[in-house]
Short mmCIF file of C-alpha atoms and ligand atoms in Angstrom, two decimals:
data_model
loop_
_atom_site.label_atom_id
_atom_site.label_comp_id
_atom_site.label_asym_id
_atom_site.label_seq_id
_atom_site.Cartn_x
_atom_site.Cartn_y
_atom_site.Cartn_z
CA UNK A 1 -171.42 142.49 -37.93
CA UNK A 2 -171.23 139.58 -40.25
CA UNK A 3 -173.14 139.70 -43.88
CA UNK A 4 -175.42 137.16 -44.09
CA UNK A 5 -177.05 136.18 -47.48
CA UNK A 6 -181.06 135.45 -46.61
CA UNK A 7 -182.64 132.33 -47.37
CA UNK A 8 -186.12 133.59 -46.72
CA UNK A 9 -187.62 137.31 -48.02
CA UNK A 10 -186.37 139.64 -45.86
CA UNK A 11 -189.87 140.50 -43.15
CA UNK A 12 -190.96 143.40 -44.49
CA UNK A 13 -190.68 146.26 -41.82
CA UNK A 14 -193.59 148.54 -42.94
CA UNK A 15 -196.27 145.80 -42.97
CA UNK A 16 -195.66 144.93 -39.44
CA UNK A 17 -197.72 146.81 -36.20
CA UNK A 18 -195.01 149.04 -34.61
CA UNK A 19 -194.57 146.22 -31.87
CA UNK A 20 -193.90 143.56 -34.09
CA UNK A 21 -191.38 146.11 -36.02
CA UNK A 22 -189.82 147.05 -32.60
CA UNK A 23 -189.06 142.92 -31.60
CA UNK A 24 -187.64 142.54 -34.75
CA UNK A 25 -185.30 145.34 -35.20
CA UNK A 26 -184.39 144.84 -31.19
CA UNK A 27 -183.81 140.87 -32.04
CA UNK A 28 -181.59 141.84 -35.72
CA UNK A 29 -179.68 144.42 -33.57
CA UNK A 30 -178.85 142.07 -31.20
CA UNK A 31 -177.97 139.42 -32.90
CA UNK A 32 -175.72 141.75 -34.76
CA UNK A 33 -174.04 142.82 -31.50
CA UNK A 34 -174.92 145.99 -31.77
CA UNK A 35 -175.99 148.25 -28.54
CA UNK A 36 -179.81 147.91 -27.58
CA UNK A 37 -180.07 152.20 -28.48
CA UNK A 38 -179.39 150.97 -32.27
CA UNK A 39 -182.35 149.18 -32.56
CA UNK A 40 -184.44 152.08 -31.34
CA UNK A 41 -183.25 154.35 -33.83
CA UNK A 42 -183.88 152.19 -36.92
CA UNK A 43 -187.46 151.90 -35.05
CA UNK A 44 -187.12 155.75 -34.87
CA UNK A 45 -187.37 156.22 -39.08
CA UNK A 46 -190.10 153.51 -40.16
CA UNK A 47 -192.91 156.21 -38.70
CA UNK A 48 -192.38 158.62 -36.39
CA UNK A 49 -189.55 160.40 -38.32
CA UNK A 50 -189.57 158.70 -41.67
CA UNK A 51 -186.80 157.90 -44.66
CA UNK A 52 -187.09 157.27 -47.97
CA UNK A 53 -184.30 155.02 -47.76
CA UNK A 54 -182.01 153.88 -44.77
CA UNK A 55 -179.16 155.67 -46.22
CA UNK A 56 -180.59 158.74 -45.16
CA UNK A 57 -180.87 157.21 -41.82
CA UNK A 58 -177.50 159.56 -41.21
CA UNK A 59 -177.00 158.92 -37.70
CA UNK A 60 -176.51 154.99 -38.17
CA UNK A 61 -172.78 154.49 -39.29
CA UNK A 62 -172.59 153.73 -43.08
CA UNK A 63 -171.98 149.81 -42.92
CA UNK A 64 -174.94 149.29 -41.16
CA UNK A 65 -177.10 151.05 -43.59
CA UNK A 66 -175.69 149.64 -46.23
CA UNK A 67 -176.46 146.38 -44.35
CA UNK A 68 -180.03 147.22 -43.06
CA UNK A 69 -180.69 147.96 -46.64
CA UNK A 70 -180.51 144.02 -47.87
CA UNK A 71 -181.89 143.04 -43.87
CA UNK A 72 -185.13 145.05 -44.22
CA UNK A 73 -185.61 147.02 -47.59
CA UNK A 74 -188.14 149.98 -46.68
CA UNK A 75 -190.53 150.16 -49.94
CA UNK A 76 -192.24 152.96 -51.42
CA UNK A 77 -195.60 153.44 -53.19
CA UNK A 78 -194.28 155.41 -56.54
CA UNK A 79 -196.27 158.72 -56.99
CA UNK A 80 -197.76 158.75 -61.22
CA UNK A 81 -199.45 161.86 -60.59
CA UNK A 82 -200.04 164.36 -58.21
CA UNK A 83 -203.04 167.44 -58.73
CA UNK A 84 -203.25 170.33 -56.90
CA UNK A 85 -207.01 171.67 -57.06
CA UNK A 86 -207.71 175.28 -56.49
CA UNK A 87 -208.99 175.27 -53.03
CA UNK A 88 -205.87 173.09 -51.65
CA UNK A 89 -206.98 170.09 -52.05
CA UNK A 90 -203.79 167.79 -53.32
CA UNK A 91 -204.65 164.11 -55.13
CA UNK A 92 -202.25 161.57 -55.40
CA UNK A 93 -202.23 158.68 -57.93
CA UNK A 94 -199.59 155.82 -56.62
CA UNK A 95 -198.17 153.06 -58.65
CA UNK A 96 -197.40 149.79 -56.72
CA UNK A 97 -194.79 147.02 -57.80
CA UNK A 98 -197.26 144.88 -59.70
CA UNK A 99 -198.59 147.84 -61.31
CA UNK A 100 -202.07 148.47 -59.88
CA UNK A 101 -202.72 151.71 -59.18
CA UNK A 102 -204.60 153.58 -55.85
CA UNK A 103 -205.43 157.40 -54.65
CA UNK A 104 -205.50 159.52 -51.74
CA UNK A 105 -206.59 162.59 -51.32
CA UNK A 106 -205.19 165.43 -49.01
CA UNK A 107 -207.60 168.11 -47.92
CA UNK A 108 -206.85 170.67 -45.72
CA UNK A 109 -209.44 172.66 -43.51
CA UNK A 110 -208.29 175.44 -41.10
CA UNK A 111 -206.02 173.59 -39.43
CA UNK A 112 -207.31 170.51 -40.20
CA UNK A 113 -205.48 167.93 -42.99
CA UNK A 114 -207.67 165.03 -43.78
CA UNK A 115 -205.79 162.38 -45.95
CA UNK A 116 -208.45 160.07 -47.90
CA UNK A 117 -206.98 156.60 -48.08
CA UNK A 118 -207.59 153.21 -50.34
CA UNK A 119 -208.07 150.09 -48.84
CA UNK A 120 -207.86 147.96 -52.00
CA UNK A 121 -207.05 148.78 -55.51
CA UNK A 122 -210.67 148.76 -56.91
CA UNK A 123 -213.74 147.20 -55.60
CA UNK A 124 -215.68 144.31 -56.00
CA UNK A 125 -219.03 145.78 -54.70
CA UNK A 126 -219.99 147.58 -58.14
CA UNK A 127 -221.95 150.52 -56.41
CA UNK A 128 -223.89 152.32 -59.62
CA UNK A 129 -222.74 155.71 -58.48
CA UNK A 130 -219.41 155.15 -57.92
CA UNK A 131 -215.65 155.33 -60.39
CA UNK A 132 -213.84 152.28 -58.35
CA UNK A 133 -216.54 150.14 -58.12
CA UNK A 134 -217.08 151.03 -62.16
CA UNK A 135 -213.04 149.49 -62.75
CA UNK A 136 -213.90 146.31 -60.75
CA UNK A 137 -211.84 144.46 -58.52
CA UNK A 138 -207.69 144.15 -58.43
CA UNK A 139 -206.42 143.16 -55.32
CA UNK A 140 -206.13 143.99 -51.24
CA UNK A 141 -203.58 146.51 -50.45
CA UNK A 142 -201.37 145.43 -47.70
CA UNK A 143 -200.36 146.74 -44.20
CA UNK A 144 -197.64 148.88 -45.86
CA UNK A 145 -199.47 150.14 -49.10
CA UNK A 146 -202.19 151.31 -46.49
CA UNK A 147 -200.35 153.14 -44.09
CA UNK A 148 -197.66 153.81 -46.69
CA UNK A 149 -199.77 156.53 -47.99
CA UNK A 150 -199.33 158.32 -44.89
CA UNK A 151 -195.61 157.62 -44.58
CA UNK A 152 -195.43 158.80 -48.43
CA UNK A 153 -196.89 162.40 -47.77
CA UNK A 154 -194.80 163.17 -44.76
CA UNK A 155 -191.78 162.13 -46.70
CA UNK A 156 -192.73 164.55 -49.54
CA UNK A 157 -193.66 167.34 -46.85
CA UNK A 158 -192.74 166.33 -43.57
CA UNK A 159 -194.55 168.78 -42.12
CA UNK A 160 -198.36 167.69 -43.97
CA UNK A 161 -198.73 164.51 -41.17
CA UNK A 162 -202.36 164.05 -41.34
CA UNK A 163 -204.55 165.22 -38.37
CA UNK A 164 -207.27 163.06 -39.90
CA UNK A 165 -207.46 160.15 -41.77
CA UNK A 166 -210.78 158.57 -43.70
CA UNK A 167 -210.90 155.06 -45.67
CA UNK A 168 -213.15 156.57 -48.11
CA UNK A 169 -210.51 155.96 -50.84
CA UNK A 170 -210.94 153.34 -53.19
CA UNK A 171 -211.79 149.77 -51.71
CA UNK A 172 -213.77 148.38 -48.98
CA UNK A 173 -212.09 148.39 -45.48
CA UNK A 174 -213.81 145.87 -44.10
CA UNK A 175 -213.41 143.03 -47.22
CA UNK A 176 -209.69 144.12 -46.44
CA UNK A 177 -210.03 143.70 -42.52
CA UNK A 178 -206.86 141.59 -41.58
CA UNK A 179 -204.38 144.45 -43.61
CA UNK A 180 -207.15 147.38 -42.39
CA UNK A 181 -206.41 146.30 -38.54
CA UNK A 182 -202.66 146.52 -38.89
CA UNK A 183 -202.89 149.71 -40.58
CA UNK A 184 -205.03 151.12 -38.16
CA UNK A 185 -202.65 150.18 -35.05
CA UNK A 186 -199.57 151.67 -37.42
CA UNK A 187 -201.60 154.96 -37.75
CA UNK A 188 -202.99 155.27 -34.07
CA UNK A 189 -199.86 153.94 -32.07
CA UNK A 190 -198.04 156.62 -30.46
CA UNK A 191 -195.02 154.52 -31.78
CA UNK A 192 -196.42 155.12 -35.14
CA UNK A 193 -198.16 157.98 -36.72
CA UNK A 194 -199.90 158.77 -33.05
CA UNK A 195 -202.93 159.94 -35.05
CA UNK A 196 -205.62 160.14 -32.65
CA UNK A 197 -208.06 157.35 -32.62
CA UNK A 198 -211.23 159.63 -32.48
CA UNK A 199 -209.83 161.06 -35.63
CA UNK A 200 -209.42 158.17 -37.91
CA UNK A 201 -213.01 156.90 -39.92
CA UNK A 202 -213.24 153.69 -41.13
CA UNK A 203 -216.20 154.07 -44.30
CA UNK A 204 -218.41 150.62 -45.09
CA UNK A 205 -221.24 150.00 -46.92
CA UNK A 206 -221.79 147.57 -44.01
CA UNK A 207 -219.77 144.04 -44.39
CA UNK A 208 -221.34 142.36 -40.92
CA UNK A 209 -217.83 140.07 -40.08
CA UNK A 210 -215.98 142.98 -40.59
CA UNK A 211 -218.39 145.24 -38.29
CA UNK A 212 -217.97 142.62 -35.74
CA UNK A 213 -214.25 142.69 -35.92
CA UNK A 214 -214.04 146.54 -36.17
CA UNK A 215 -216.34 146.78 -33.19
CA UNK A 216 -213.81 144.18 -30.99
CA UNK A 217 -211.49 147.14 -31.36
CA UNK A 218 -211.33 149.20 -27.71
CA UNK A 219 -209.97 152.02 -29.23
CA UNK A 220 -212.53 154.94 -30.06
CA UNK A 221 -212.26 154.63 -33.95
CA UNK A 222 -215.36 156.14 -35.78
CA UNK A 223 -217.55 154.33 -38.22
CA UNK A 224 -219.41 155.97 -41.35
CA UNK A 225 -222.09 153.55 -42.97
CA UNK A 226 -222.52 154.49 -46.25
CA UNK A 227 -226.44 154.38 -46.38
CA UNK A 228 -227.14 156.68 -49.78
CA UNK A 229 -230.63 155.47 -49.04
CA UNK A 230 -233.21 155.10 -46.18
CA UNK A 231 -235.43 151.65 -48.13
CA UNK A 232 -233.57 148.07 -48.61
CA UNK A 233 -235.27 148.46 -52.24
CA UNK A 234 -234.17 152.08 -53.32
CA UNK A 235 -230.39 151.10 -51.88
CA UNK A 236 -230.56 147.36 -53.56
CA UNK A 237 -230.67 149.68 -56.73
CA UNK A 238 -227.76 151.28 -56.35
CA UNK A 239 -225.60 149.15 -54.23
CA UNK A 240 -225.47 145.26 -55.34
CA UNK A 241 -224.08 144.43 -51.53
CA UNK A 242 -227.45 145.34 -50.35
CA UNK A 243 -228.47 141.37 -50.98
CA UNK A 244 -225.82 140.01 -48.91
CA UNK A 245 -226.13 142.47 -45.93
CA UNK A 246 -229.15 144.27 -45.92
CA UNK A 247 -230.11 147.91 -44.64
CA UNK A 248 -231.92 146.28 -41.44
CA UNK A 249 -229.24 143.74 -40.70
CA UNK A 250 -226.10 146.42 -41.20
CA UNK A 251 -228.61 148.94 -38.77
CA UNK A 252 -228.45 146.24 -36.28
CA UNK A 253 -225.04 145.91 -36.29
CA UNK A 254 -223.83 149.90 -36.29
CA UNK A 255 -227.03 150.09 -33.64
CA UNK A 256 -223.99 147.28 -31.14
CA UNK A 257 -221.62 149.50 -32.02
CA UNK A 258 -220.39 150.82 -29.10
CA UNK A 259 -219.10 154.79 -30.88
CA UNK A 260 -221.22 157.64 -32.50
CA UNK A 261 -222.27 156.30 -36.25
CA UNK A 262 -222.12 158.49 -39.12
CA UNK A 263 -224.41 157.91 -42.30
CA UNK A 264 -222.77 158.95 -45.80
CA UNK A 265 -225.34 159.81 -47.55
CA UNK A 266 -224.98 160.59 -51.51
CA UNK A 267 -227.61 162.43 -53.18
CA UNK A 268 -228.71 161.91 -56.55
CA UNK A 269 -231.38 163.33 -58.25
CA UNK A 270 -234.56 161.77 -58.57
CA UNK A 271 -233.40 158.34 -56.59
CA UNK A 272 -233.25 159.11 -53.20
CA UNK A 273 -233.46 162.39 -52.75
CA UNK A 274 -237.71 163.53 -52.15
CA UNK A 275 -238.99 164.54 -48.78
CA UNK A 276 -239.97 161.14 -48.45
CA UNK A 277 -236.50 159.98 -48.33
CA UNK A 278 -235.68 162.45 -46.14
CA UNK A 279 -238.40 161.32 -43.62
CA UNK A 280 -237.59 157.72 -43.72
CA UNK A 281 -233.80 158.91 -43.15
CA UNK A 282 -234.44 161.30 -40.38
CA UNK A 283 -236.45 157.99 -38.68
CA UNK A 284 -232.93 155.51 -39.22
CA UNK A 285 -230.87 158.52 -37.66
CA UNK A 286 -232.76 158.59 -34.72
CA UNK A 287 -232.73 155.23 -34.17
CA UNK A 288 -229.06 155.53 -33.84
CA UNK A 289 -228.56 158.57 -32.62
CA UNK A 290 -226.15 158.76 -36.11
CA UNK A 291 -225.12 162.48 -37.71
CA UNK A 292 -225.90 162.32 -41.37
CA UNK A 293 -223.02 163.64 -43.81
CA UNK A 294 -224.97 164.59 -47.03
CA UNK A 295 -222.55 163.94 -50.42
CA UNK A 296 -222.81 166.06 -53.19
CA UNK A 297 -222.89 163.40 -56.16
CA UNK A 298 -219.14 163.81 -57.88
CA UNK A 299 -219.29 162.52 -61.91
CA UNK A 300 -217.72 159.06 -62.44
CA UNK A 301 -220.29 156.21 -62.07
CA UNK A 302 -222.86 154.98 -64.08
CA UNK A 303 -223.70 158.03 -66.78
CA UNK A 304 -227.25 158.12 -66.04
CA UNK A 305 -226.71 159.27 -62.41
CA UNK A 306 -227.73 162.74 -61.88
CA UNK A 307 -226.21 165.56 -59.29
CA UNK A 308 -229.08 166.38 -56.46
CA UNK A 309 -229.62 170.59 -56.74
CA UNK A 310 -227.63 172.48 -54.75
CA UNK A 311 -230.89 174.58 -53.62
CA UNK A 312 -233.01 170.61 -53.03
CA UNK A 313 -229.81 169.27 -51.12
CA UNK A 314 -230.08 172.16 -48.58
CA UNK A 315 -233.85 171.45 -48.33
CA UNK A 316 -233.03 168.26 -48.17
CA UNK A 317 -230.66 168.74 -45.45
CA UNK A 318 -233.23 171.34 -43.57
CA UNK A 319 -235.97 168.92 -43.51
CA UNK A 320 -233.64 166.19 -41.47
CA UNK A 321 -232.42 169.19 -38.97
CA UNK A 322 -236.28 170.11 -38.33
CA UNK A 323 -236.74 166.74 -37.24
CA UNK A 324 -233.95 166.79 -34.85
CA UNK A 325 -231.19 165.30 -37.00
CA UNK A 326 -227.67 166.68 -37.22
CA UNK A 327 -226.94 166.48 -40.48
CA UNK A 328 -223.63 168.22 -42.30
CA UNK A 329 -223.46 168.55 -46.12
CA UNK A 330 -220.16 168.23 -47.07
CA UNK A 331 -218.46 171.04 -49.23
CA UNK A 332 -217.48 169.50 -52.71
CA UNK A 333 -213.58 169.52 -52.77
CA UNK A 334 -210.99 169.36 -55.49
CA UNK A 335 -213.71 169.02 -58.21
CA UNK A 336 -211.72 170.70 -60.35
CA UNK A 337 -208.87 167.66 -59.80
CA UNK A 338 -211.18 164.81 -60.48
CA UNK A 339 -210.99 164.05 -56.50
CA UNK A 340 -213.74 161.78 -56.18
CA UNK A 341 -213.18 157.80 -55.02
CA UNK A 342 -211.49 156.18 -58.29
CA UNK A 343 -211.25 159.39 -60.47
CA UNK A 344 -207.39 160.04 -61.15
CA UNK A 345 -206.89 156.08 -61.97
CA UNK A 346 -210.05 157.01 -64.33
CA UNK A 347 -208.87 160.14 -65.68
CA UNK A 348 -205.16 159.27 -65.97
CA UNK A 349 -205.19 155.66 -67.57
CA UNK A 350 -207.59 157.35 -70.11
CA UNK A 351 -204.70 160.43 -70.56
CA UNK A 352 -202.20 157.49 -71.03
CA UNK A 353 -204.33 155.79 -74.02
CA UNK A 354 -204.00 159.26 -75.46
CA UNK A 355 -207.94 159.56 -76.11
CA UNK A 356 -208.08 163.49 -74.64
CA UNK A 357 -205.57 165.76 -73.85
CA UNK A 358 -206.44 168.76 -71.05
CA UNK A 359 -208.28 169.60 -68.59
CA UNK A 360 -207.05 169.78 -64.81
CA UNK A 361 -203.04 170.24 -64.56
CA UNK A 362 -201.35 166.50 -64.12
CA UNK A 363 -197.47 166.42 -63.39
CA UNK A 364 -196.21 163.37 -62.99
CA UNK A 365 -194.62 162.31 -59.72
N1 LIG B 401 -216.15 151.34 -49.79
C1 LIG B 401 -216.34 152.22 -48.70
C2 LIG B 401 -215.29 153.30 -48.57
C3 LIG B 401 -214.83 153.95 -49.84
S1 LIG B 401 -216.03 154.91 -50.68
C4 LIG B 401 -217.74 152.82 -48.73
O1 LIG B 401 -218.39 152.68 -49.75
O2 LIG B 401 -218.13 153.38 -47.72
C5 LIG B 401 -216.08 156.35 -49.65
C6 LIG B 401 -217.31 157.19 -49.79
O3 LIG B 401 -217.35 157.82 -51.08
C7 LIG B 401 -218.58 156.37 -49.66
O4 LIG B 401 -219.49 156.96 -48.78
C8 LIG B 401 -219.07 156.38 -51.08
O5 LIG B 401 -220.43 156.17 -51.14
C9 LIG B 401 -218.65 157.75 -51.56
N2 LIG B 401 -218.73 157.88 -53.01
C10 LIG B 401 -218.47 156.95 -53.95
N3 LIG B 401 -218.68 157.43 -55.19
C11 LIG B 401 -219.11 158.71 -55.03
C12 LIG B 401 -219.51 159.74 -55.94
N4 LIG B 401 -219.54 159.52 -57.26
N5 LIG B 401 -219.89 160.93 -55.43
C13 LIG B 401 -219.87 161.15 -54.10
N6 LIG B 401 -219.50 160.22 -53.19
C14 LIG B 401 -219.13 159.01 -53.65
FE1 LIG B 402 -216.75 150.04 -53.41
FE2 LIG B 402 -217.34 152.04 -51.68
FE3 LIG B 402 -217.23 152.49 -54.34
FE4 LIG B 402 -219.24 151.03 -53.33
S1 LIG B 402 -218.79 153.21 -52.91
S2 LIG B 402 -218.04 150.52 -55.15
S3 LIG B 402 -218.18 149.94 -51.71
S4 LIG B 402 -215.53 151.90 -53.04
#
């Protein structure tokens, strides 16, 4: 083995697919002499059984460690805070190197564990009802800062791998596409986190490129459209994106898509939430064929925004199953932990002005 001082930035590992990971760790171990077997266990720890740091990596002999950790320096995402909610539900707030900040959300369900990811730290698509697109835009995550949240909670708990992962984080997947695909190979491939295609969801208000590229995937991801409302005026109210791709043309496009659609569908009192609504929703569904998950409105966006009744949502919900629709209302989780899209980074960079003091337990990762 000789040291070799790097002209370039070492590639960064984590921010590769698995294949492109496994060529380069085969190509550095061979150039480095080292026996074809070596390669496959460095390959071994970037996913499938995961180190914080390759000194851990305890069956590699030390030099080469110490050597893989200037070749290929494995990066973290820095946990600020971490909540644990009542019901199970854990929150994680992580810092990144330039300092933005992004969540995820772990929620476990019998013997389910759904991890919530970001896509981007903020959003650029202002949606009134919503805490990210309330902070605005910061930047795309990459391949690593994306996946990395997975790789982040096995390292804490090795045995908390995700059987299902959303993007209903903070950010837009599919203004992110290019980082989004490589995540989704890293978290699908058997050589990564093997999570099941079927159960990973990819959430969009409906960005048409992206659709197209999402639906050029063969694997059997599934797609949520976040609809929140069944007229292109009612959603052009709450979501500004609903000028650039409107309700008819994103229907179109989910309508090619090739798997099951799910509408997200967030009900706010007053706005879209009359039997009307309900009737004109029912109508899209069928067109599709889509299930409709009904959202609970969580605080964060604009103040004026008003939770639907628990007693109209079931109505609400009733009125779509008489017409045929299958249509879920999801359970409100971690509300206790500010765990809706964009609350932590809310909650704590308010904490860290020192405006309120309180509130849901925050320990500091
Ligand atoms: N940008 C993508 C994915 C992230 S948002 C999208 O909008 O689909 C994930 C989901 O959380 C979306 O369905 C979004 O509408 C929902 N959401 C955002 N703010 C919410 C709030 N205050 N209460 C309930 N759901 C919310
Ligand atoms: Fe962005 Fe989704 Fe929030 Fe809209 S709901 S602002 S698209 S993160």
């Amino acid at each position: 083995m000789s040291p070799r001082t790097p002209v370039v930035a070492p590639p960064r590992l984590l921010d590769q697919t698995p294949a492109a990971a496994a060529r380069l760790l085969a190509g550095w171990a061979a150039e480095h002499g080292l026996p074809a077997y070596r390669g496959r266990q460095m390959f071994r720890r970037l996913w499938q059984a995961p180190i914080a740091a390759w000194s851990d990596a305890t069956e590699l002999p030390r030099p080469l460690r110490l050597e893989l950790d200037s070749a290929f320096p494995l990066p973290r995402l820095a946990a600020e805070a971490e909540q644990l909610s009542a019901d199970g539900t854990r929150k994680y707030l992580w810092r990144l190197a330039d300092g933005e900040a992004i969540e995820s959300v772990l929620i476990p369900s019998g013997s389910r564990r759904t991890l919530c990811i970001s896509s981007q730290a903020g959003c650029a698509l202002g949606c009134a009802f919503c805490a990210t697109g309330r902070m605005g835009f910061g930047r795309n995550l990459t391949p690593f800062e994306i996946a990395g949240q997975v790789r982040e909670i096995v390292l804490r708990h090795p045995d908390d791998l995700p059987s299902n992962v959303v993007f209903m984080g903070m950010g837009e997947p599919l203004l992110n596409w290019p980082a989004v695909d490589v995540a989704l190979t890293t978290l699908n491939s058997p050589d990564g986190f093997g999570i099941g295609a079927r159960h990973i969801t990819v959430s969009t208000v409906g960005i048409l490129p992206g659709l197209e590229a999402f639906a050029r995937r063969p694997e059997q991801f599934r797609l949520a459209i976040s609809l929140h409302a069944p007229t292109s005026p009612q959603r052009r109210g709450l979501m500004p994106v609903e000028k650039k791709y409107d309700l008819d043309a994103v229907l179109r496009a989910a309508a090619a898509f090739r798997k099951r659609v799910t509408f997200e569908y967030v009900m706010i009192a007053g706005v879209n939430d009359a039997d009307a609504d309900a009737d004109r929703l029912a109508h899209l569904a069928r067109r599709l064929s889509a299930l409709v998950n009904i959202l609970p409105l969580h605080p964060g966006g604009a103040p004026d925004l008003t939770p639907t009744p628990p007693d109209r949502i079931r109505a609400f919900a009733a009125r779509l199953r008489n017409q045929g629709i299958e249509a879920t209302v999801r359970r409100s989780r971690g509300l206790d932990i500010d765990a809706a899209c964009g609350q932590l980074r809310v909650e704590t960079e308010r904490r860290k002005g020192g405006k309120t003091e309180g509130g849901a337990q925050l320990r500091s990762g």
